[in-house]
Short mmCIF file of C-alpha atoms and ligand atoms in Angstrom, two decimals:
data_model
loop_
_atom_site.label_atom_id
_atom_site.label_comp_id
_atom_site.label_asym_id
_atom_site.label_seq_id
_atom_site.Cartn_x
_atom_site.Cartn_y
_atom_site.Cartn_z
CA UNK H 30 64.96 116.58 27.81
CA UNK H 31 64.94 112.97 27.75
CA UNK H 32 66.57 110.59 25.77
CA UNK H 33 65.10 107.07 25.11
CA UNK H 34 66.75 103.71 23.93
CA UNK H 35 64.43 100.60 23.97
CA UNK H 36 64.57 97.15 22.92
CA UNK H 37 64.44 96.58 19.35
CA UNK H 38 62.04 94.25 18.55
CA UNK H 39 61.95 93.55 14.62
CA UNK H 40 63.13 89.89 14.29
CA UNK H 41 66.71 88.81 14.26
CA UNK H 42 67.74 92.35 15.65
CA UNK H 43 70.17 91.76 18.03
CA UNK H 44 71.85 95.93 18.04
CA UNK H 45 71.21 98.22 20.53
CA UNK H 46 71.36 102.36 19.83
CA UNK H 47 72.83 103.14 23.20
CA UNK H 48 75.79 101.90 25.22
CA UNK H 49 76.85 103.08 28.74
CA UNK H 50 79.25 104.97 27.25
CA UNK H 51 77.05 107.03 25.16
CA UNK H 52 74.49 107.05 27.89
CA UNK H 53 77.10 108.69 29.68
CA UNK H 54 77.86 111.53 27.36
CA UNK H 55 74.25 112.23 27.24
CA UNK H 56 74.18 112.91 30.80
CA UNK H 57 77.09 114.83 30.36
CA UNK H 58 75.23 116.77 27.75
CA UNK H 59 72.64 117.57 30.28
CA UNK H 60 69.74 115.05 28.66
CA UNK H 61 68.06 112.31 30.86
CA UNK H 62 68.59 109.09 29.25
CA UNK H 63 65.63 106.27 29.42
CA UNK H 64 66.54 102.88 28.87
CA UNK H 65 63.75 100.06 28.48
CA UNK H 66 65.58 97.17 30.71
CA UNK H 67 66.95 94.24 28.63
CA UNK H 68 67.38 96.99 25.93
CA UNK H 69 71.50 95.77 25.94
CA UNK H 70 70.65 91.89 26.47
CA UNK H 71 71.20 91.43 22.76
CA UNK H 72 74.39 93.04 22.27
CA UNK H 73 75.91 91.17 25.48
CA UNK H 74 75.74 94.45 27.82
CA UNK H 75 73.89 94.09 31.02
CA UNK H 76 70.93 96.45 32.82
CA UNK H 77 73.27 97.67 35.49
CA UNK H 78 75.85 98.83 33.27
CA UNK H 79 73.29 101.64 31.97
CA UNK H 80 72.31 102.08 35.80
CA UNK H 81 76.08 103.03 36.66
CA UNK H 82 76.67 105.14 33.51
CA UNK H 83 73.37 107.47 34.15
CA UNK H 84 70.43 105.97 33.01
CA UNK H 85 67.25 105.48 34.00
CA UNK H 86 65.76 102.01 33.56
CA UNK H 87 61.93 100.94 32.75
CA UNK H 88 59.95 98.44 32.51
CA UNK H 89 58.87 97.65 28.71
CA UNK H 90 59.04 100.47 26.14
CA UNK H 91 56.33 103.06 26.80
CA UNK H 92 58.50 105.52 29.05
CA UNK H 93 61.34 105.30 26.67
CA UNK H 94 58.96 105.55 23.84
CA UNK H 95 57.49 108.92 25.01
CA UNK H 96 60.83 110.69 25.68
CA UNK H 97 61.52 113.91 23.33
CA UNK H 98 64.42 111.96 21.39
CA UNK H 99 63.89 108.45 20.69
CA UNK H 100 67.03 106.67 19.17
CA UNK H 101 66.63 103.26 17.21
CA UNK H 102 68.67 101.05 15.34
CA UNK H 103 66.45 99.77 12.61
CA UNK H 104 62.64 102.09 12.04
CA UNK H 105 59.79 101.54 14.69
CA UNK H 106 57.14 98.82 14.14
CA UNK H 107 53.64 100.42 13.69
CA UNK H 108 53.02 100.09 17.31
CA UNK H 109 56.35 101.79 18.33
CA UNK H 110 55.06 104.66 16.14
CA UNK H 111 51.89 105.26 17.01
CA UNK H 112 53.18 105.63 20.80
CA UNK H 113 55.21 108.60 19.48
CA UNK H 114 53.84 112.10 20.54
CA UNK H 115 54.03 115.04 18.14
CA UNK H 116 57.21 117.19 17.78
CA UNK H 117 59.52 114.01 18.98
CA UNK H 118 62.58 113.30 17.05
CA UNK H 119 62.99 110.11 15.98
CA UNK H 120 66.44 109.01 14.80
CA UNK H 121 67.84 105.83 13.15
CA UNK H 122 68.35 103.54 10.29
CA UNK H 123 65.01 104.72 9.02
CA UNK H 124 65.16 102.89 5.49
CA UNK H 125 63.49 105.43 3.88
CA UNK H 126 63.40 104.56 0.32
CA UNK H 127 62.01 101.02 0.90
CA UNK H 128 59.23 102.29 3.35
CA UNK H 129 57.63 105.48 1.27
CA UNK H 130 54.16 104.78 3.97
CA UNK H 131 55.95 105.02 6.71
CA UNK H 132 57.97 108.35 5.89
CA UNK H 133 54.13 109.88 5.20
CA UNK H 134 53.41 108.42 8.71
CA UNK H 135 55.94 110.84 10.59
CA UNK H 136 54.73 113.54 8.73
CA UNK H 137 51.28 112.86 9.37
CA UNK H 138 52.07 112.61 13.52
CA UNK H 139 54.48 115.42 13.29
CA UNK H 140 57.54 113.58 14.15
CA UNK H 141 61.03 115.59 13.50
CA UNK H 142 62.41 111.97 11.76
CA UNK H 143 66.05 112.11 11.03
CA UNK H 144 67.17 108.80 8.58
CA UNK H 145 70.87 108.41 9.27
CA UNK H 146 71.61 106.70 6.33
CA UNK H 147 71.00 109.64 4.44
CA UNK H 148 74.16 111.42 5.80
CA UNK H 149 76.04 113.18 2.62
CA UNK H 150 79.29 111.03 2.84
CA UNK H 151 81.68 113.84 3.41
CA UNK H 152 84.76 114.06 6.00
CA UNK H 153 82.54 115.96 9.19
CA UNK H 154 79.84 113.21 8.77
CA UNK H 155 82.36 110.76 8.69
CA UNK H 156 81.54 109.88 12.87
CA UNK H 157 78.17 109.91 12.09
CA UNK H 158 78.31 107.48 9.38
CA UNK H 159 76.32 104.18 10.37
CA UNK H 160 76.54 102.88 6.93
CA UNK H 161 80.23 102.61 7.14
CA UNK H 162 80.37 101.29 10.43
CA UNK H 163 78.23 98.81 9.96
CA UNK H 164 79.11 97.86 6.05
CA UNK H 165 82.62 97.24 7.65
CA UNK H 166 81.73 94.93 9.98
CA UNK H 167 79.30 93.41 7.64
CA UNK H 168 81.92 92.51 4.99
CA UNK H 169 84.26 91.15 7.38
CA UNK H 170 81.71 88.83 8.40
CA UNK H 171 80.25 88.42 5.46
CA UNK H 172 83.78 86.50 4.75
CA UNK H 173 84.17 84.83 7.94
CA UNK H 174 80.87 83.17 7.21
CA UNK H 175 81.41 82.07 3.47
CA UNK H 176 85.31 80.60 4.32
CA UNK H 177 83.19 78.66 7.33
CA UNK H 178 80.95 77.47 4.83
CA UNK H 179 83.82 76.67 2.22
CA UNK H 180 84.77 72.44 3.05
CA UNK H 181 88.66 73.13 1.64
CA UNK H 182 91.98 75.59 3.20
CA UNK H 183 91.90 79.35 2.50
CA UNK H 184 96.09 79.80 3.05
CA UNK H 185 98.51 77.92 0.69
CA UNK H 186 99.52 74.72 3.63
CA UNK H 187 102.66 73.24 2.74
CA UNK H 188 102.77 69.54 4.74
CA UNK H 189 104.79 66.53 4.56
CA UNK H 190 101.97 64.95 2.97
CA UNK H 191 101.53 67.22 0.55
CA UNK H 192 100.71 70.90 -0.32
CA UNK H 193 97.41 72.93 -0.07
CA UNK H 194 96.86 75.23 -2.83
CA UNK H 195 95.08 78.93 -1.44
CA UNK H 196 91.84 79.39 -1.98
CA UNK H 197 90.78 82.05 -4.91
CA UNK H 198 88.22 84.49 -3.44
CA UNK H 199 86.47 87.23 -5.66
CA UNK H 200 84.92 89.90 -4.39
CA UNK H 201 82.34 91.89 -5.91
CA UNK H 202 81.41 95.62 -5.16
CA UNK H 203 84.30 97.14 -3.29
CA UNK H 204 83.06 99.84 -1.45
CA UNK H 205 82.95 100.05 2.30
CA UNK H 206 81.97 96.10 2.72
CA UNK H 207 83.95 94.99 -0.18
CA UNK H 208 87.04 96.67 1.26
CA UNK H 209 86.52 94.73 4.63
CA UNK H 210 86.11 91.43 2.87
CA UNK H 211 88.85 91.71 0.46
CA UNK H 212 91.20 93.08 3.73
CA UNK H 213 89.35 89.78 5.77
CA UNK H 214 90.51 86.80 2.91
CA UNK H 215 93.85 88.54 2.81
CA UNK H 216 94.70 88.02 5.95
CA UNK H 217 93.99 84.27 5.82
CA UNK H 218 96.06 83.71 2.90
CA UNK H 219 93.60 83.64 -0.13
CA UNK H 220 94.00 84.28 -3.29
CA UNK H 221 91.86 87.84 -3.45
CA UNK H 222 90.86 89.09 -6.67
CA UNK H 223 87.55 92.00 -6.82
CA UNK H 224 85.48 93.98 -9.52
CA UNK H 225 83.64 97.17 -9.10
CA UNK H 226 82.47 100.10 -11.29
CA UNK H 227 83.87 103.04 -9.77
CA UNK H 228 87.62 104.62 -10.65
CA UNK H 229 88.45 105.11 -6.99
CA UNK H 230 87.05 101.29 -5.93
CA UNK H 231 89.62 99.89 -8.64
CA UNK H 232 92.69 101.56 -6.74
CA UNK H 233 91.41 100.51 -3.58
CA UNK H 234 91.63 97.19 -4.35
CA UNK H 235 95.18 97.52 -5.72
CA UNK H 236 95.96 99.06 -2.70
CA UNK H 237 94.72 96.26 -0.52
CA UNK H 238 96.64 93.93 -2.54
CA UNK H 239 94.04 92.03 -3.97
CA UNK H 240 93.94 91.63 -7.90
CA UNK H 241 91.15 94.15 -10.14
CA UNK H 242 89.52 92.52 -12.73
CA UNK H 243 86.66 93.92 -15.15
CA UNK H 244 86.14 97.36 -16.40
CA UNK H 245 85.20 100.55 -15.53
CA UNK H 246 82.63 102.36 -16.97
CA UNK H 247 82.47 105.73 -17.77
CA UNK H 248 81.37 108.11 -14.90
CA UNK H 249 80.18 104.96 -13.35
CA UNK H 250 80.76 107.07 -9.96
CA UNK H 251 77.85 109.65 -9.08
CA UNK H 252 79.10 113.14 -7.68
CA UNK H 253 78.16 111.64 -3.76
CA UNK H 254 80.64 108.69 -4.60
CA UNK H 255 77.82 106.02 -5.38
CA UNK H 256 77.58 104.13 -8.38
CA UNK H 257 74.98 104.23 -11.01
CA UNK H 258 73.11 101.99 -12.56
CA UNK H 259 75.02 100.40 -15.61
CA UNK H 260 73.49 100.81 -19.20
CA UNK H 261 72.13 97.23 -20.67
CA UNK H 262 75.47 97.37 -23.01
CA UNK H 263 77.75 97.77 -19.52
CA UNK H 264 75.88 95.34 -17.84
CA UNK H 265 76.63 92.60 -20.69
CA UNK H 266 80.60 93.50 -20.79
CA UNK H 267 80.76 93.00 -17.13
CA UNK H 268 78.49 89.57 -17.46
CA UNK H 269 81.13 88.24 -19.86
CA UNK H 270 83.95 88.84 -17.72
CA UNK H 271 82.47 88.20 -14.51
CA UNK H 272 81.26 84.74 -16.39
CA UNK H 273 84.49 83.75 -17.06
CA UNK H 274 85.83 84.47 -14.16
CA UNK H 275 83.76 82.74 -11.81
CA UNK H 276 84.60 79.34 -13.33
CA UNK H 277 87.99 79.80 -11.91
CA UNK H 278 86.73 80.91 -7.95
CA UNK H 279 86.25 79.50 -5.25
CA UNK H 280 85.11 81.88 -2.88
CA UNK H 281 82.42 84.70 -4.06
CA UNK H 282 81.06 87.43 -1.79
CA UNK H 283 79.04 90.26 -3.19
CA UNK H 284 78.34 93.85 -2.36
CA UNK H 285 77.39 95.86 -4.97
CA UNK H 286 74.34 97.95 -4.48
CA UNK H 287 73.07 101.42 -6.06
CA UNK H 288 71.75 103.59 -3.11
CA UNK H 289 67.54 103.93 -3.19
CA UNK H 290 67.29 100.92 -6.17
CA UNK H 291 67.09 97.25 -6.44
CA UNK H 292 70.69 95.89 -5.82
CA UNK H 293 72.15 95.44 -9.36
CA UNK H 294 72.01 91.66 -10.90
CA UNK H 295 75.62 90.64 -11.49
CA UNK H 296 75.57 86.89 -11.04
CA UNK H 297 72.79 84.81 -12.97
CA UNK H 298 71.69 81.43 -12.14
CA UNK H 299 73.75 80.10 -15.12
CA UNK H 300 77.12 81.81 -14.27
CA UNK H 301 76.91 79.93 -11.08
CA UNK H 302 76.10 76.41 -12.07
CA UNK H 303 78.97 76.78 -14.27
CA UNK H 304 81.50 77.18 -11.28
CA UNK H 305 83.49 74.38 -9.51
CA UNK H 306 81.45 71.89 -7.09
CA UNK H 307 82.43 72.93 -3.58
CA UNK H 308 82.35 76.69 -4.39
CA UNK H 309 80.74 78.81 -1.82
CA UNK H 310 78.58 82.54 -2.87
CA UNK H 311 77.36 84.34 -0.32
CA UNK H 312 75.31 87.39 -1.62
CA UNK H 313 75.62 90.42 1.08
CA UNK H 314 72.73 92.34 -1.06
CA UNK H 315 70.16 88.78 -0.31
CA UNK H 316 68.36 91.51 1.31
CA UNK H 317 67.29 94.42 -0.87
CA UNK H 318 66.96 92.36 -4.43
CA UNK H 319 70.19 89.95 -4.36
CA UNK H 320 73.38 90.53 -6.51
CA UNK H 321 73.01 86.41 -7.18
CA UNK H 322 69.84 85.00 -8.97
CA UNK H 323 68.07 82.37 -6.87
CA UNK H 324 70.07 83.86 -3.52
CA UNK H 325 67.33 84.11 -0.34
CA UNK H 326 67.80 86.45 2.68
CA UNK H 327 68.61 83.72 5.69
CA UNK H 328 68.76 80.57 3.85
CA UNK H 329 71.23 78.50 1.45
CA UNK H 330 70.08 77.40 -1.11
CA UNK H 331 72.82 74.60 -3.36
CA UNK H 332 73.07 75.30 -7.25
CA UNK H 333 75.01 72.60 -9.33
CA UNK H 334 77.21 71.76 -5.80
CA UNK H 335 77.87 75.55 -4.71
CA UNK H 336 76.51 76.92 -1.79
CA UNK H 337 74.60 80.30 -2.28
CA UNK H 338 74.37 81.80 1.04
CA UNK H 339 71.99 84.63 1.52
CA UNK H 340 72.67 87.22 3.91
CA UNK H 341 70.81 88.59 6.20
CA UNK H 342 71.19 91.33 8.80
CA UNK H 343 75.44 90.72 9.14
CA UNK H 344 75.56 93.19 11.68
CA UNK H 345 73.09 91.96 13.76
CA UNK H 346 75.61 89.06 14.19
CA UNK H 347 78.08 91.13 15.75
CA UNK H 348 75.70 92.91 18.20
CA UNK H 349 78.33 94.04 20.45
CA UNK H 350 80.78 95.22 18.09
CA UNK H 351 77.78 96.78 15.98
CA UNK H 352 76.55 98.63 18.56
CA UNK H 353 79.68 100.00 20.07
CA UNK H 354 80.35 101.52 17.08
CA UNK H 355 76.46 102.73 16.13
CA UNK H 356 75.64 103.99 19.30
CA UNK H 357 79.10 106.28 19.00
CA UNK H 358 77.83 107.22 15.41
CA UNK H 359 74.21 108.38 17.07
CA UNK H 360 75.94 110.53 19.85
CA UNK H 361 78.28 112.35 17.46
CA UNK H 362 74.96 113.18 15.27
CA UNK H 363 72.67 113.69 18.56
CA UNK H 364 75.52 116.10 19.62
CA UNK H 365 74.84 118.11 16.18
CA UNK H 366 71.23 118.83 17.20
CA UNK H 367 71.11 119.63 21.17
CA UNK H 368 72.52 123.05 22.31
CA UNK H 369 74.86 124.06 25.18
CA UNK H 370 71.78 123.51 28.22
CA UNK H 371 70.60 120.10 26.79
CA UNK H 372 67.76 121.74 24.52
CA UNK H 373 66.95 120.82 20.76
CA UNK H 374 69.15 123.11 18.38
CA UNK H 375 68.14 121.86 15.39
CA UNK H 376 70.53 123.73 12.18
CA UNK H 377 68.35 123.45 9.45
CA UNK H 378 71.13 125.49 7.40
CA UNK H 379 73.78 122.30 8.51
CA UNK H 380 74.49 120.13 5.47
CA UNK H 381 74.53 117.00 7.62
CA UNK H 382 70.82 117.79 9.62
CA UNK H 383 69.14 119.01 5.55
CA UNK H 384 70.74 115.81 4.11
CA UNK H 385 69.41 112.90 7.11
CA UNK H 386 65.95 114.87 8.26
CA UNK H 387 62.68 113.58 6.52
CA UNK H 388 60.07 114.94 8.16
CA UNK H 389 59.65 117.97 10.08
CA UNK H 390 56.76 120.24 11.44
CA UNK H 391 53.73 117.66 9.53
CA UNK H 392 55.78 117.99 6.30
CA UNK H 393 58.12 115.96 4.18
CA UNK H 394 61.15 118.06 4.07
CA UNK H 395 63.59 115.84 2.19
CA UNK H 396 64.19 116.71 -1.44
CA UNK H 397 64.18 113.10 -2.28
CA UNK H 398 61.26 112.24 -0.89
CA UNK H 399 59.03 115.93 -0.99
CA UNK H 400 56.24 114.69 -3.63
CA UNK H 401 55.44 111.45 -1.85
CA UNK H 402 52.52 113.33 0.81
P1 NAD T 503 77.36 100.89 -1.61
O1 NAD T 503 76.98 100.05 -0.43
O2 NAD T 503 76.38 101.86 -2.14
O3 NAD T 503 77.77 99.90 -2.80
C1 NAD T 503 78.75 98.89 -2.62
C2 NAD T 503 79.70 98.87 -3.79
O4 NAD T 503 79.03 98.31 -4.92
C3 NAD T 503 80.19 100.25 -4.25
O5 NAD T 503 81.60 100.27 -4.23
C4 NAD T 503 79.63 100.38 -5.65
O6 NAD T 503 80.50 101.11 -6.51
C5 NAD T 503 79.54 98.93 -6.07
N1 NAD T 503 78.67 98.67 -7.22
C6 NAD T 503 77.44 99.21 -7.50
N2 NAD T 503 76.98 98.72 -8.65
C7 NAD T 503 77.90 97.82 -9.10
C8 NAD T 503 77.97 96.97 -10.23
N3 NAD T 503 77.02 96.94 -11.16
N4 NAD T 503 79.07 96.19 -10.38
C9 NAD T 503 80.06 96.20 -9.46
N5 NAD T 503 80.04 96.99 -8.36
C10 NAD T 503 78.97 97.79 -8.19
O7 NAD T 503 78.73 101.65 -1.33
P2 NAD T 503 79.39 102.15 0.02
O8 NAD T 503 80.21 101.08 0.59
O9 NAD T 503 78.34 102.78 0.85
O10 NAD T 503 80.38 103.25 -0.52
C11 NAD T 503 79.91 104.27 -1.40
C12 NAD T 503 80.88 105.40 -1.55
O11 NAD T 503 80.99 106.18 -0.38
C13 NAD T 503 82.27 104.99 -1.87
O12 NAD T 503 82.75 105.89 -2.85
C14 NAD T 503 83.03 105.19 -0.60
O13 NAD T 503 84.38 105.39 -0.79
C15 NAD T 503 82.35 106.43 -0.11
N6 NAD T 503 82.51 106.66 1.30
C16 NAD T 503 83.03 107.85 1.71
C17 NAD T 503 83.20 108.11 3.03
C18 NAD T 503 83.76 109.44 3.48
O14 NAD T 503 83.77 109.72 4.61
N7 NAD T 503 84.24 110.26 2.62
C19 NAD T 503 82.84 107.19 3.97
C20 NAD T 503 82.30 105.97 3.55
C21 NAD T 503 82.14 105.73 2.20
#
């Protein structure tokens, strides 16, 4: 069976879903990998380094394409899809929520899709999980961006001409990300204080040593560990303290997001022109609604003198790290679904293949998306 890794071509994509390594363990596990050449380019790892570990190279994607696994970072482009034979198994970040057509799609071409961001966050799934691999790199460079953008001195400097005070950075949403950021502006000597909803997110950032402040609401966590949406009433309470203590900050990155919606509004347009000139916000959710009003995927945009950066893509910007660590999550999940001799073994009883598979056999097999053929 063959196993195929092209170049992914949706702009600013710079990840790959296969490094030697993995290629490697495919071999090992008795599947013929296929790599498009210039498939690693973006993620700084060279054609010959597939060619030693195993694989075989082609030219341009359509070998890779028609091989009986096809592994991607981000979902195929409509051409990439409509190369795909029936009964291949697509796996990836599929996006699923956000692209309702495009789940129909595999159904309708009988693709076996499996979305990996779907994984139930439980210990076994935890080397599978490509949102926390990724999240984590994303919030340390989430940071690393917004103290580049900042013009004054993250750690307290004490000179003979003077002394620096530390920067005060605030982080909001302190899940996998938030953790990463808050950890990041430690470590440079800021002043690190964070919000979030959830009981558990609260003690994490205690235990990082970074300052909590807000409230919690109640059962703010879901049973899967995600937070809900806040009631209009919550939303206000945590307006008026997150308003009040912005004015203070000098460093804001957000995370927060509620898994399938909008991400949740938490800093209006107001709230920032009312913080110090010279303040830098850079929104990490600029992508699927923004936590920040007026915040734009790719672009800064300046509000009263502070910088709102928009994010877009973080991991993207740490290909080769990104990828390491993705490609390792796909081979720990591809491991879960090919038997012994290299054939597909698909569990459909396994908690980890019912909670990440969409489509199967021309139907939509997901509960959270059965209803939408
Ligand atoms: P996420 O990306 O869905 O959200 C980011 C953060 O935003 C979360 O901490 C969330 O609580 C917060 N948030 C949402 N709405 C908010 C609001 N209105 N105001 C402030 N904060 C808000 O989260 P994630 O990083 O994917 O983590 C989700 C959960 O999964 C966490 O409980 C995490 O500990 C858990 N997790 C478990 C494992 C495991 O293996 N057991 C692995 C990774 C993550």
């Amino acid at each position: 069976m063959r196993i195929g890794i092209v170049k992914e071509r949706r702009e600013h994509e710079r990840r790959v879903a296969a490094t030697p390594e993995t290629v490697k363990r495919y071999k090992a596990m008795g599947l013929e990998p296929v790599v498009e050449r210039g498939a690693g380019l973006g993620a700084a790892i060279p054609d010959e380094l597939y060619e030693q570990a195993g694989a075989r190279l082609v030219d341009g994607p359509g070998e890779a394409l028609a091989a009986e696994i096809l592994l991607k970072v981000q979902r195929p482009l409509d051409e990439e899809l409509a190369a795909l034979g029936p009964e291949r198994v697509l796996i990836g970040m599929l996006d699923p929520y956000m692209n309702g057509d495009q789940v129909r799609a595999y159904a309708e071409r009988r693709i076996t899709a499996f979305a990996l961001e779907l994984l139930p966050r439980t210990t076994r799934a935890q080397a599978m999980d490509v949102l926390s691999s990724q999240a984590n790199l994303a919030g340390y460079r989430a940071m690393v961006e917004a103290m580049a953008a900042y013009s004054r001195v993250l750690p307290m400097m004490m000179t003979a001409a003077g002394t620096v005070t530390p920067a005060k950075v605030f982080v909001i949403g302190a899940g996998v990300a938030g953790l990463q950021a808050i950890a990041t502006a430690k470590r440079m000597g800021a002043v690190v204080t964070a919000t979030d909803v959830r009981p558990a997110a609260k003690e994490e950032i205690e235990s990082l040593g970074a300052k909590f402040v807000g409230f919690i609401p109640k059962d703010a966590a879901t049973a899967g560990g995600y937070a809900r949406p806040l009631t209009p009433e919550e939303q206000a309470e945590q307006a008026r303290i997150v308003a009040e203590h912005l004015k203070s900050q000098d460093i804001v990155v957000t995370t927060a997001q509620v898994p399938g919606r909008k991400a949740p509004r938490i800093v209006t347009a107001a709230m920032v022109a009312a913080m110090k000139p010279g303040s830098v916000i850079l929104d990490m959710a600029a992508e699927t609604g923004g936590n920040v009003e007026g915040s734009r995927p790719g672009e800064v945009v300046e509000i009263g003198g502070v910088q709102v950066i928009g994010a877009r893509n973080l991991p993207a910007k740490l290909a080769p790290a990104a990828s390491l660590l993705y490609a390792k999550n796909l081979m720990n999940f591809v491991q879960l679904i090919v038997g012994k001799k290299g054939e597909l073994a698909i569990n459909l009883e396994d908690d980890l293949v019912k909670g990440t598979l969409l489509t199967r056999a021309g139907e939509i097999v997901h509960p959270n998306f059965v209803g939408q053929s």
